[in-house]
Amino acid sequence: MRLHHKLSIGALTLTMAATSLVSCTDEIKFGNAFIEKAPGGTVTIDSVFVNAEYARQFLTGIYALQYYGLPYSNRSGIPISQNPYYGKFDALTDCYQIHWNGTAIYNSYYSGTLTANQTPLFSYTGDKVWEAVRQGWTLVENIDRVEGIDEAEKRNMKAQAKALIASRYFDLFTHYGGLPIVDHTYTGMESTYELPRATLEETVNFMVNLLDEAIPDLRWAYNGTTTDTDAANNTGRWTAASAMALKAKILLFAASPLYNADQPYYGGSEAENQHLVWYGNYDASRWNRALQACQDFFNRLNTEGYYELTQPTAKNANGYRQAYRMGYIYQGSKEVLHSTRVATVYGSQGTYAWWSWVGLGRNSYLPTFEYMEMFPWSDGTPFDWEKDSLAGRIAGANGRLFYQYKEYRGTITKTPSRDPRLYENILVNGTTLQFDWTAGTPNGDSYELWVGGEHALTSVASYDETTNTLKLQEQLTTRFADGFGLIKYYLGEEYHRKFMHWVYLSLDEMYLMYAEALAQCGQLEEAIKQVDVVRSRVGLAGLANKNAQLDLTHNKENLIEEILRERACELGMSNNRYYDMCRYKRSDWMTKPLHGLVTFRLIQNSKKEWVRNYNPWIGQHRDNGIVEPSRFDYMRFELFNRRRVMWDKDPNSQDVKKWYLSPFPITEVNKGYGLVQNPGWE
């Protein structure tokens, strides 16, 4: 769906006032912007819902309040989670590290000093959730009186509004657990508001019921077959497919160990005693319910069609990379079930401001050594640094660490040696600077991430020739401080001037959710088949065949672990690793020290010995006819310039486990409408 930044005067006035549409300025009790009249607002319910076009624009305005996962601007008025000075959840996992001390990630999370008096990365009151809920119910309650819209469209508009409400509730649910249930609008005349936190079960059922009500009146897909289902104009609207996918995701979360367990995750808190953050017991039927939701989605997909994984046009590494990239980045992708976007320009940096922020270096989300390890070899064989590092990087067994090089008549050819998804999530040494996103071919020079290389320079380490010593640098505010760089959603200049979308739900995620639910219900072989659908798109052999030592057709725990790893490889920078860490109570991911990689360029000396060289190839060496470097050595090192306090803690301690959920603002708790604080944040 196209969201225009500049509207007509009438539409702009409507948009400015759309956050309130109330006639009272009494003191509010529920959030800072939930039922407060916008200053200077002049639009009323009566002036909106007597005009068909205004009503449609009002619905479009609610879409602008959805979650967008790429922080892009620090101007006032935007959701907290979209502000680069707060940061992405991904940097709290074992996959990424951020080095800029200007972020809440560093100042509140890595330092372990976050309190209920501070704003977390996803704000209970500052992320436009309650504004969207308010507007959604306003539309549901008033659309029937609009003339000029037929009954079918009214039902569809109500269904979209309910899906929007459910999605915004889910955004909060993933960070807070049970929430106050707001199932209608408020007049603004109430003197008090009794809105206690609902139990976890009540919150889950509220979201699911909204989606169940919406799905029958939503189109399965906007496929462009008729004028009113034109895909270009409606891309981004909620559909039956996306609503069914969200339902499955909600139920998958609800069945996860954080909530569905015999014991509470923290112990001794009032929120746990009232079942606000867990069910109070373990029940296998919750996994069956999640599995049924996944099966319902795929059964309807088999009947309705349209959505599909983007497939490679060429069965080679470049073709696999292109298919993976276009599957998530292309706005016409049939792989994307639901997406969101913003229409804004931040200063002179261009429309896709996330691109600019990452390019500044200080805001780079640096992939870790641990993330690199998750990606298998190109044939699907698991990568093992301890076993494969020496052979893989020196002797060439299974290929080099990242590329297999071959020299012929003074030129070098190289073939990617790892899972194609690695090169679309992590910038590694040897990756070309450009990748033609339409032709699916790399071109240009390669990133030189070795010590002294053109791009890494001394970001990771420096070598002092006078003392013959190597000094680890891990320089702050540089793009390659830990030896790797970010590419997922960063990509190239060709994406910079676009209204880039954020993938909220996707088909590849659905396959992996289906696999997880199957595995949890004991259907291990069927689960493996779903994982293999995703792996085969990038040319990887079957999961069970390449992991025979794990006995995945019989060992449920090993299979779940592999599914979580596959999710990290497939769904990078999508928040899912963070969600998986929390919902599976993986405090071991939270507390393990993370690492970077030092790369050394090797050249032959006069004695034909391979020795380290600390100079770039681009420049004098290339100009003098020296062949592109093809031999490297590597050293893993523990990150030290932005160590997380959590790394020194016992993973079973309450100091760690409280971070599974976020703290409610103490100001909201103190308002007395029934908000009980989450465990450990009192």
XYZ file of C-alpha atoms in Angstrom:
682
model
C 0.000 0.000 0.000
C 1.375 3.414 -0.912
C 1.728 5.824 1.976
C 2.277 9.331 0.679
C 4.327 11.750 2.745
C 2.720 14.854 1.299
C -1.060 14.941 1.144
C -3.657 17.502 0.190
C -4.482 20.134 2.807
C -7.730 18.398 3.725
C -6.092 14.998 4.030
C -3.168 16.408 5.967
C -5.522 18.025 8.481
C -7.261 14.692 8.828
C -3.990 12.899 9.396
C -2.826 15.384 12.006
C -5.984 14.944 14.033
C -6.368 11.240 13.508
C -4.637 10.346 16.747
C -7.474 11.592 18.899
C -10.917 12.292 17.443
C -12.239 13.013 20.923
C -13.885 16.053 22.434
C -12.417 16.100 25.908
C -9.176 17.311 27.444
C -9.697 15.763 30.880
C -6.691 14.243 32.625
C -5.953 10.843 31.168
C -5.116 7.661 33.020
C -3.884 5.289 30.323
C -0.668 6.199 28.515
C 0.444 9.595 27.335
C -1.330 9.579 23.978
C -4.023 6.964 24.234
C -7.100 9.145 24.584
C -5.619 12.587 24.701
C -6.870 15.220 22.314
C -4.231 16.342 19.841
C -3.298 20.010 20.340
C -5.040 22.090 17.723
C -6.984 19.105 16.401
C -10.150 20.132 14.588
C -11.306 16.938 12.884
C -14.137 15.089 14.591
C -15.631 11.662 14.144
C -18.646 13.220 12.465
C -16.549 14.986 9.842
C -14.605 11.822 8.960
C -17.261 9.147 8.896
C -19.715 10.960 6.654
C -17.319 10.849 3.716
C -16.245 7.637 2.023
C -12.866 8.954 0.886
C -12.056 10.396 4.315
C -12.943 7.078 5.932
C -10.632 5.235 3.554
C -7.863 7.736 4.276
C -8.444 7.250 7.984
C -7.810 3.517 7.589
C -4.668 4.233 5.595
C -3.502 6.462 8.422
C -3.655 3.548 10.859
C -1.259 1.623 8.621
C 1.266 4.422 9.164
C 1.294 3.503 12.885
C 2.596 -0.035 12.368
C 5.956 -1.315 13.568
C 8.894 -0.610 11.250
C 12.073 -2.458 12.143
C 14.827 -0.273 10.676
C 15.694 2.714 12.902
C 16.084 5.702 10.621
C 15.618 9.062 12.369
C 16.071 10.765 15.733
C 13.489 13.473 15.201
C 10.731 13.876 17.758
C 7.349 12.255 17.324
C 8.480 8.998 15.747
C 8.127 5.655 17.539
C 10.946 4.902 19.977
C 11.886 1.710 18.142
C 12.542 3.665 14.935
C 15.104 5.941 16.585
C 18.750 4.929 15.956
C 19.676 6.341 19.361
C 17.782 3.446 20.934
C 18.693 0.511 18.701
C 17.494 -2.799 17.292
C 16.744 -5.858 19.379
C 19.118 -7.887 17.177
C 22.105 -6.269 18.931
C 21.064 -7.991 22.168
C 21.551 -11.443 20.684
C 24.639 -13.503 19.919
C 24.415 -12.573 16.230
C 25.232 -8.852 16.325
C 27.192 -6.341 18.368
C 26.807 -2.561 18.248
C 29.763 -0.393 19.250
C 28.300 3.096 19.402
C 27.967 4.365 22.966
C 25.305 6.852 21.886
C 22.623 4.159 21.913
C 20.383 2.798 24.630
C 21.701 -0.613 23.573
C 25.059 0.293 25.060
C 24.050 2.657 27.842
C 21.146 0.661 29.276
C 21.426 -2.916 28.014
C 25.104 -3.784 27.591
C 25.713 -1.969 30.877
C 22.811 -3.794 32.548
C 21.501 -0.551 34.052
C 18.021 -0.368 32.497
C 15.300 0.414 35.046
C 11.551 0.915 34.969
C 12.240 4.662 35.011
C 13.910 4.453 31.597
C 12.545 3.807 28.124
C 13.280 0.313 26.771
C 13.907 -0.469 23.105
C 10.214 -1.057 22.550
C 8.175 1.419 24.539
C 4.856 0.614 26.172
C 3.666 4.184 25.616
C 6.043 5.572 22.971
C 5.689 3.227 20.001
C 2.280 4.310 18.687
C 0.588 1.096 19.778
C -2.288 2.654 21.689
C -2.831 5.292 19.010
C -3.281 2.466 16.484
C -5.608 0.583 18.829
C -7.671 3.709 19.426
C -7.978 4.468 15.731
C -8.714 0.853 14.858
C -11.688 0.702 17.212
C -12.827 4.137 16.060
C -13.097 2.824 12.517
C -14.802 -0.428 13.562
C -17.409 1.474 15.568
C -18.160 4.156 12.972
C -17.641 2.776 9.465
C -21.204 1.436 9.177
C -22.649 4.942 9.013
C -20.525 6.001 6.032
C -22.456 6.340 2.776
C -20.839 5.475 -0.518
C -19.115 2.308 0.712
C -20.827 -1.013 0.106
C -21.250 -3.618 2.831
C -18.511 -5.907 1.526
C -15.934 -3.119 1.619
C -17.070 -2.052 5.088
C -16.576 -5.590 6.351
C -13.160 -5.649 4.726
C -12.199 -2.316 6.299
C -13.302 -3.547 9.723
C -11.278 -6.705 9.192
C -8.181 -4.699 8.287
C -8.639 -2.571 11.405
C -8.914 -5.678 13.596
C -5.768 -7.141 12.045
C -3.978 -3.864 12.710
C -5.100 -3.912 16.354
C -4.019 -7.547 16.755
C -0.613 -6.888 15.217
C 0.032 -3.913 17.458
C -0.982 -5.964 20.487
C 1.412 -8.681 19.381
C 4.228 -6.140 19.083
C 3.748 -5.286 22.760
C 3.054 -8.870 23.796
C 6.479 -10.057 22.610
C 8.144 -7.659 25.057
C 5.691 -7.447 27.951
C 3.444 -10.517 28.119
C -0.161 -10.026 29.273
C -1.651 -6.592 28.528
C -4.720 -4.497 29.380
C -7.516 -5.463 26.998
C -8.913 -2.455 25.146
C -11.889 -3.694 23.124
C -13.626 -0.406 22.343
C -12.994 3.321 22.269
C -13.293 5.611 25.259
C -15.142 8.907 25.185
C -12.577 10.856 27.155
C -15.253 11.770 29.697
C -14.442 8.901 32.080
C -12.996 10.032 35.402
C -11.111 6.761 35.956
C -10.182 3.758 33.883
C -10.190 0.212 35.202
C -7.871 -1.517 32.746
C -5.928 -4.157 34.665
C -3.421 -6.404 32.945
C -5.133 -9.408 31.452
C -3.636 -12.819 32.001
C -1.305 -14.169 29.365
C -4.026 -16.547 28.199
C -6.625 -13.791 27.944
C -4.227 -11.609 25.939
C -3.405 -14.437 23.536
C -7.075 -15.272 23.040
C -7.925 -11.594 22.493
C -5.406 -11.319 19.649
C -6.378 -14.636 18.102
C -10.108 -13.872 18.296
C -9.568 -10.552 16.512
C -7.782 -12.356 13.703
C -10.416 -15.098 13.532
C -13.042 -12.381 13.124
C -10.990 -10.618 10.456
C -9.840 -13.516 8.267
C -13.209 -14.316 6.566
C -13.575 -10.712 5.345
C -9.986 -10.238 4.136
C -8.752 -10.966 0.627
C -6.341 -13.872 0.447
C -3.919 -11.781 -1.599
C -3.767 -8.615 -3.664
C -2.619 -10.292 -6.833
C -3.394 -7.663 -9.450
C -5.942 -9.766 -11.347
C -8.622 -7.094 -11.174
C -8.659 -3.328 -10.780
C -9.728 -3.354 -7.142
C -7.086 -5.916 -6.197
C -4.222 -4.112 -7.874
C -1.076 -5.306 -6.147
C 0.927 -2.107 -6.593
C -1.651 0.067 -4.850
C -2.494 -2.419 -2.111
C 0.851 -3.986 -1.243
C 1.141 -3.812 2.518
C -2.553 -4.183 3.356
C -3.526 -6.950 5.708
C -4.765 -10.042 3.914
C -6.221 -13.362 4.991
C -2.787 -14.897 4.350
C -0.948 -12.436 6.581
C -3.622 -12.635 9.289
C -3.427 -16.435 9.304
C 0.361 -16.224 9.490
C 0.171 -13.800 12.422
C -2.273 -16.097 14.197
C 0.182 -18.970 13.798
C 3.032 -16.820 15.107
C 1.053 -15.697 18.153
C 0.160 -19.284 19.031
C 3.748 -20.413 18.444
C 4.932 -17.779 20.907
C 2.269 -18.739 23.406
C 3.295 -22.395 23.265
C 6.984 -21.577 23.784
C 8.861 -22.466 27.005
C 8.824 -18.913 28.411
C 5.052 -19.026 28.771
C 4.198 -22.717 28.522
C 6.095 -24.369 31.370
C 5.671 -26.199 34.654
C 7.596 -23.482 36.494
C 7.665 -19.682 36.042
C 10.840 -18.326 34.499
C 11.733 -15.922 37.340
C 10.078 -17.140 40.512
C 8.263 -15.353 43.313
C 6.843 -12.363 41.440
C 3.299 -11.032 41.590
C 3.045 -11.047 37.782
C 3.769 -14.775 37.791
C 1.361 -15.448 40.656
C -1.410 -13.775 38.631
C -0.403 -15.648 35.434
C 0.340 -12.418 33.591
C 3.605 -13.688 32.093
C 2.979 -17.433 31.810
C 0.057 -19.847 31.712
C 0.764 -21.422 35.073
C 1.461 -24.873 33.671
C 2.762 -26.797 30.678
C 0.181 -28.103 28.240
C 1.198 -29.899 25.035
C -2.127 -28.945 23.458
C -0.800 -25.404 23.040
C 1.754 -26.713 20.567
C -1.015 -28.647 18.825
C -3.004 -25.436 18.524
C -0.012 -23.668 16.969
C 0.529 -26.599 14.626
C -3.105 -26.496 13.522
C -2.797 -22.791 12.720
C 0.254 -23.515 10.553
C -1.543 -26.368 8.801
C -4.575 -24.159 8.190
C -2.326 -21.593 6.508
C -0.611 -24.097 4.231
C -3.859 -25.892 3.403
C -5.324 -22.627 2.202
C -2.099 -21.741 0.388
C -2.349 -25.034 -1.484
C -5.896 -24.096 -2.514
C -5.519 -20.360 -3.175
C -1.916 -20.211 -4.379
C -0.129 -16.927 -5.182
C 2.493 -16.836 -2.395
C 5.727 -18.705 -3.052
C 9.414 -18.639 -2.205
C 11.496 -16.727 -4.715
C 13.458 -19.328 -6.647
C 16.917 -18.929 -8.214
C 17.138 -18.382 -11.953
C 20.542 -20.054 -11.917
C 21.533 -23.045 -9.787
C 24.764 -21.525 -8.552
C 25.969 -19.413 -5.647
C 25.084 -16.128 -7.329
C 21.638 -17.348 -8.313
C 20.955 -18.515 -4.772
C 22.091 -15.168 -3.364
C 19.863 -13.261 -5.757
C 16.819 -15.395 -4.922
C 17.356 -14.942 -1.190
C 17.837 -11.185 -1.570
C 14.909 -10.557 -3.863
C 12.694 -12.723 -1.687
C 12.804 -10.203 1.139
C 13.825 -6.885 -0.426
C 11.639 -6.717 -3.539
C 8.316 -5.043 -2.762
C 6.518 -7.207 -5.289
C 7.889 -10.404 -3.768
C 5.351 -13.204 -3.406
C 7.391 -14.366 -0.440
C 6.427 -11.368 1.686
C 3.157 -11.945 3.542
C 3.059 -8.574 5.267
C 5.353 -5.566 5.186
C 5.492 -2.042 6.554
C 7.302 1.084 5.405
C 7.783 4.741 6.171
C 7.590 7.660 3.787
C 10.063 10.200 5.035
C 13.293 11.954 4.162
C 15.861 12.424 6.887
C 17.918 15.527 6.126
C 20.036 15.167 3.014
C 20.786 11.512 3.558
C 18.041 10.182 1.364
C 14.774 8.336 1.734
C 16.200 5.010 2.881
C 17.904 6.570 5.896
C 18.752 3.212 7.542
C 21.257 2.864 4.699
C 22.883 6.149 5.679
C 22.925 5.459 9.403
C 24.688 2.123 8.936
C 27.108 3.719 6.480
C 28.176 6.189 9.173
C 29.990 3.326 10.862
C 29.073 4.284 14.409
C 25.648 2.717 14.018
C 26.784 -0.485 12.347
C 25.313 -3.688 13.673
C 28.357 -5.894 13.402
C 27.734 -9.590 12.794
C 29.666 -11.731 15.246
C 31.971 -14.689 14.839
C 29.264 -16.788 16.499
C 26.798 -15.788 13.793
C 29.301 -16.641 11.068
C 29.702 -20.103 12.577
C 25.992 -20.849 12.189
C 26.159 -20.934 8.389
C 27.117 -24.337 6.960
C 29.405 -25.087 4.035
C 27.907 -24.628 0.588
C 26.862 -28.288 0.364
C 24.970 -28.068 3.665
C 27.615 -29.714 5.838
C 27.746 -27.976 9.234
C 30.657 -25.636 9.831
C 32.854 -26.345 12.830
C 35.605 -23.823 13.529
C 37.608 -26.109 15.778
C 37.526 -28.933 13.267
C 37.460 -27.067 9.974
C 39.353 -23.843 10.568
C 42.887 -25.026 9.857
C 41.902 -27.305 6.986
C 39.373 -24.909 5.559
C 41.497 -21.797 5.618
C 44.936 -23.197 4.712
C 44.727 -26.559 2.996
C 41.466 -25.965 1.197
C 39.543 -28.986 2.476
C 35.820 -28.208 2.156
C 36.879 -24.908 0.623
C 38.502 -21.922 2.296
C 36.764 -20.164 5.136
C 34.684 -18.022 2.786
C 35.880 -18.628 -0.776
C 37.682 -21.289 -2.755
C 40.318 -19.509 -4.846
C 41.871 -20.747 -8.049
C 44.720 -18.996 -9.848
C 45.054 -19.393 -13.604
C 47.401 -17.459 -15.890
C 47.753 -14.496 -13.613
C 44.093 -14.150 -12.680
C 42.077 -15.340 -9.722
C 38.648 -16.924 -9.751
C 36.811 -17.567 -6.550
C 33.810 -19.644 -5.626
C 31.816 -19.083 -2.441
C 32.450 -21.972 -0.080
C 29.655 -21.356 2.433
C 25.873 -21.209 2.644
C 24.813 -18.456 0.168
C 22.797 -16.808 2.955
C 26.032 -15.983 4.778
C 27.036 -13.521 2.045
C 23.604 -11.868 2.205
C 23.780 -11.408 5.980
C 27.474 -10.801 6.651
C 30.070 -8.852 4.717
C 33.145 -11.073 4.798
C 36.598 -10.728 3.378
C 36.553 -11.256 -0.394
C 32.920 -10.281 -1.000
C 32.593 -7.965 -4.002
C 31.623 -4.375 -3.346
C 28.757 -4.559 -5.827
C 26.153 -7.205 -6.551
C 23.861 -6.577 -9.518
C 20.477 -7.190 -7.936
C 18.687 -7.631 -11.274
C 21.225 -9.866 -13.033
C 22.346 -11.648 -9.882
C 26.051 -11.191 -10.572
C 28.835 -9.741 -8.411
C 31.185 -7.204 -9.907
C 33.898 -4.745 -8.979
C 36.612 -4.951 -6.356
C 36.368 -7.044 -3.223
C 36.160 -5.971 0.392
C 39.611 -6.133 1.935
C 38.964 -6.945 5.577
C 42.444 -8.124 6.482
C 44.694 -6.135 8.824
C 45.887 -3.223 6.712
C 43.399 -3.979 3.909
C 41.731 -1.190 1.951
C 38.470 -1.355 3.909
C 39.356 -2.768 7.315
C 42.631 -0.805 7.634
C 43.260 -0.838 11.397
C 39.626 -1.220 12.457
C 40.153 -4.705 13.849
C 43.874 -4.774 14.585
C 47.098 -2.984 13.721
C 50.632 -4.194 13.195
C 53.681 -2.247 14.420
C 56.618 -3.101 12.162
C 59.183 -1.500 14.462
C 58.257 -3.677 17.424
C 56.867 -6.585 15.384
C 53.695 -6.619 17.491
C 50.040 -7.023 16.659
C 47.578 -4.921 18.609
C 43.880 -5.705 18.706
C 41.971 -2.498 18.033
C 38.231 -3.185 17.698
C 37.950 0.502 16.876
C 34.659 2.032 17.859
C 32.352 3.700 15.324
C 33.822 1.852 12.359
C 32.033 -0.500 9.981
C 34.354 -3.475 10.441
C 35.420 -3.263 14.084
C 35.066 -7.003 14.674
C 36.224 -8.148 11.240
C 32.775 -8.407 9.672
C 30.250 -5.999 8.211
C 26.473 -5.778 7.900
C 24.758 -6.392 4.567
C 21.194 -7.541 5.394
C 18.911 -4.587 4.580
C 22.041 -2.501 3.916
C 22.840 -3.755 0.422
C 23.940 -1.169 -2.131
C 23.400 2.368 -3.309
C 20.632 1.221 -5.655
C 18.367 0.815 -2.616
C 19.219 4.157 -1.047
C 16.588 6.341 -2.726
C 13.620 4.071 -2.150
C 10.803 3.754 0.384
C 12.258 0.525 1.686
C 9.836 -1.900 3.276
C 10.294 -3.918 6.447
C 9.246 -7.568 6.228
C 6.844 -8.184 9.095
C 5.808 -11.719 8.067
C 7.194 -13.923 5.318
C 6.668 -17.323 3.772
C 10.128 -18.620 4.661
C 9.383 -17.790 8.289
C 6.091 -19.685 7.989
C 7.903 -22.812 6.781
C 10.258 -22.630 9.748
C 7.408 -21.965 12.208
C 5.616 -24.977 10.752
C 8.775 -27.041 11.200
C 9.097 -25.947 14.820
C 5.486 -26.770 15.653
C 5.787 -30.171 13.964
C 8.968 -30.941 15.876
C 7.431 -29.897 19.190
C 4.505 -32.214 18.451
C 6.842 -35.139 17.776
C 6.531 -35.194 13.984
C 10.277 -34.932 13.390
C 10.494 -36.218 9.826
C 7.731 -33.881 8.676
C 9.475 -31.007 10.431
C 12.705 -31.729 8.577
C 10.834 -31.611 5.258
C 9.702 -28.042 5.984
C 13.235 -26.958 6.875
C 14.504 -28.523 3.670
C 12.074 -26.436 1.617
C 13.889 -23.348 2.878
C 17.379 -24.846 2.571
C 16.835 -26.089 -0.976
C 16.099 -22.551 -2.190
C 19.764 -21.706 -1.549
C 21.143 -25.010 -2.788
C 21.751 -26.737 0.551
C 21.328 -30.480 0.861
C 18.867 -32.017 3.320
C 19.234 -31.115 6.986
C 19.125 -34.681 8.321
C 21.489 -36.032 5.644
C 24.122 -33.415 6.427
C 23.773 -33.771 10.197
C 23.736 -37.537 10.588
C 25.623 -37.311 13.879
C 22.675 -35.424 15.410
C 20.123 -38.171 14.663
C 17.531 -35.517 13.822
C 14.779 -37.967 12.876
C 14.783 -39.271 16.460
C 16.340 -36.580 18.649
C 13.781 -33.833 19.222
C 16.105 -31.549 21.232
C 18.772 -31.608 18.528
C 16.203 -30.883 15.841
C 14.777 -27.902 17.724
C 18.311 -26.549 18.096
C 18.898 -26.917 14.364
C 15.615 -25.198 13.554
C 16.610 -22.257 15.756
C 19.962 -22.090 13.950
C 18.231 -22.218 10.567
C 15.942 -19.394 11.672
C 19.000 -17.281 12.511
C 20.540 -17.953 9.085
C 17.342 -17.403 7.120
C 15.794 -14.537 9.098
C 18.756 -12.300 9.907
C 18.064 -8.737 11.165
C 14.351 -9.517 11.519
C 14.183 -9.565 15.369
C 13.486 -13.298 15.310
C 16.762 -14.299 16.968
C 15.886 -11.959 19.836
C 12.390 -13.420 20.081
C 13.786 -16.963 19.968
C 16.280 -16.150 22.705
C 13.541 -14.891 24.998
C 10.742 -17.333 24.266
C 13.112 -20.322 24.611
C 14.669 -18.849 27.764
C 18.130 -19.083 26.216
C 20.063 -17.287 28.902
C 23.130 -19.146 27.600
C 22.901 -16.995 24.459
C 22.712 -13.905 26.666
C 25.745 -14.700 28.806
C 28.310 -16.181 26.429
C 31.140 -13.796 25.452
C 31.111 -13.005 21.745
C 33.982 -12.858 19.301
C 35.306 -11.204 16.206
C 37.701 -12.372 13.506
C 41.130 -11.019 12.588
C 42.037 -11.745 8.970
C 45.646 -11.779 7.757
C 46.715 -11.576 4.140
C 49.440 -14.064 3.252
C 52.044 -13.657 0.521
C 55.086 -15.696 -0.424
C 58.486 -14.318 0.409
C 61.711 -14.950 -1.497
C 62.002 -18.313 0.252
C 58.525 -19.304 -0.944
C 57.283 -19.140 2.626
C 53.786 -17.863 3.320
C 54.070 -14.806 5.547
C 51.670 -12.097 6.682
C 51.467 -8.849 4.755
C 49.805 -5.736 6.162
C 49.227 -3.739 2.993
C 46.132 -3.241 0.832
C 45.930 -4.832 -2.579
C 43.795 -2.078 -4.111
C 46.276 0.618 -5.079
C 49.981 0.047 -5.541
C 49.925 -3.745 -5.375
C 47.151 -4.051 -7.919
C 48.691 -1.369 -10.110
C 51.977 -3.291 -10.108
C 50.291 -6.413 -11.421
C 50.164 -8.413 -8.204
C 47.366 -10.957 -8.378
C 44.369 -10.451 -6.060
C 45.154 -12.032 -2.661
C 43.856 -15.561 -2.301
C 45.606 -16.917 0.765
C 44.616 -15.877 4.278
C 45.027 -16.803 7.890
C 42.523 -16.083 10.650
C 42.430 -15.511 14.386
C 39.356 -15.421 16.597
C 39.327 -12.866 19.425
C 36.937 -12.026 22.230
C 35.184 -8.678 21.853
C 36.404 -6.259 24.495
C 35.545 -2.645 23.622
C 31.833 -3.023 24.296
C 31.670 -5.986 26.663
C 28.194 -6.723 27.954
C 27.732 -6.952 31.698
C 25.621 -10.026 31.087
C 28.674 -11.966 29.892
C 29.976 -12.138 33.453
C 26.724 -13.373 35.006
C 25.322 -16.785 35.864
C 22.823 -17.685 33.121
C 20.498 -19.143 35.749
C 20.447 -16.029 37.917
C 17.456 -13.752 38.241
C 19.697 -10.870 37.139
C 19.751 -12.510 33.717
C 16.295 -14.051 33.495
C 14.451 -10.805 34.153
C 15.568 -9.602 30.704
C 13.246 -12.050 28.942
C 10.546 -9.370 29.242
C 10.738 -5.582 29.412
C 9.792 -3.295 32.315
C 6.569 -1.338 32.220
C 7.141 2.392 32.840
C 6.914 3.057 36.557
C 4.775 6.106 35.747
C 2.168 3.814 34.180
C 2.279 1.345 37.072
C 1.762 4.203 39.519
C -1.364 5.439 37.725
C -3.255 2.674 39.438
C -5.400 1.333 36.613
C -4.176 -2.212 37.236
C -0.750 -2.536 35.625
C 1.389 -5.088 37.490
C 5.142 -4.806 36.902
C 7.058 -7.595 35.152
C 9.297 -9.937 37.191
C 12.585 -8.459 38.352
C 11.772 -4.863 37.445
C 9.991 -3.845 40.654
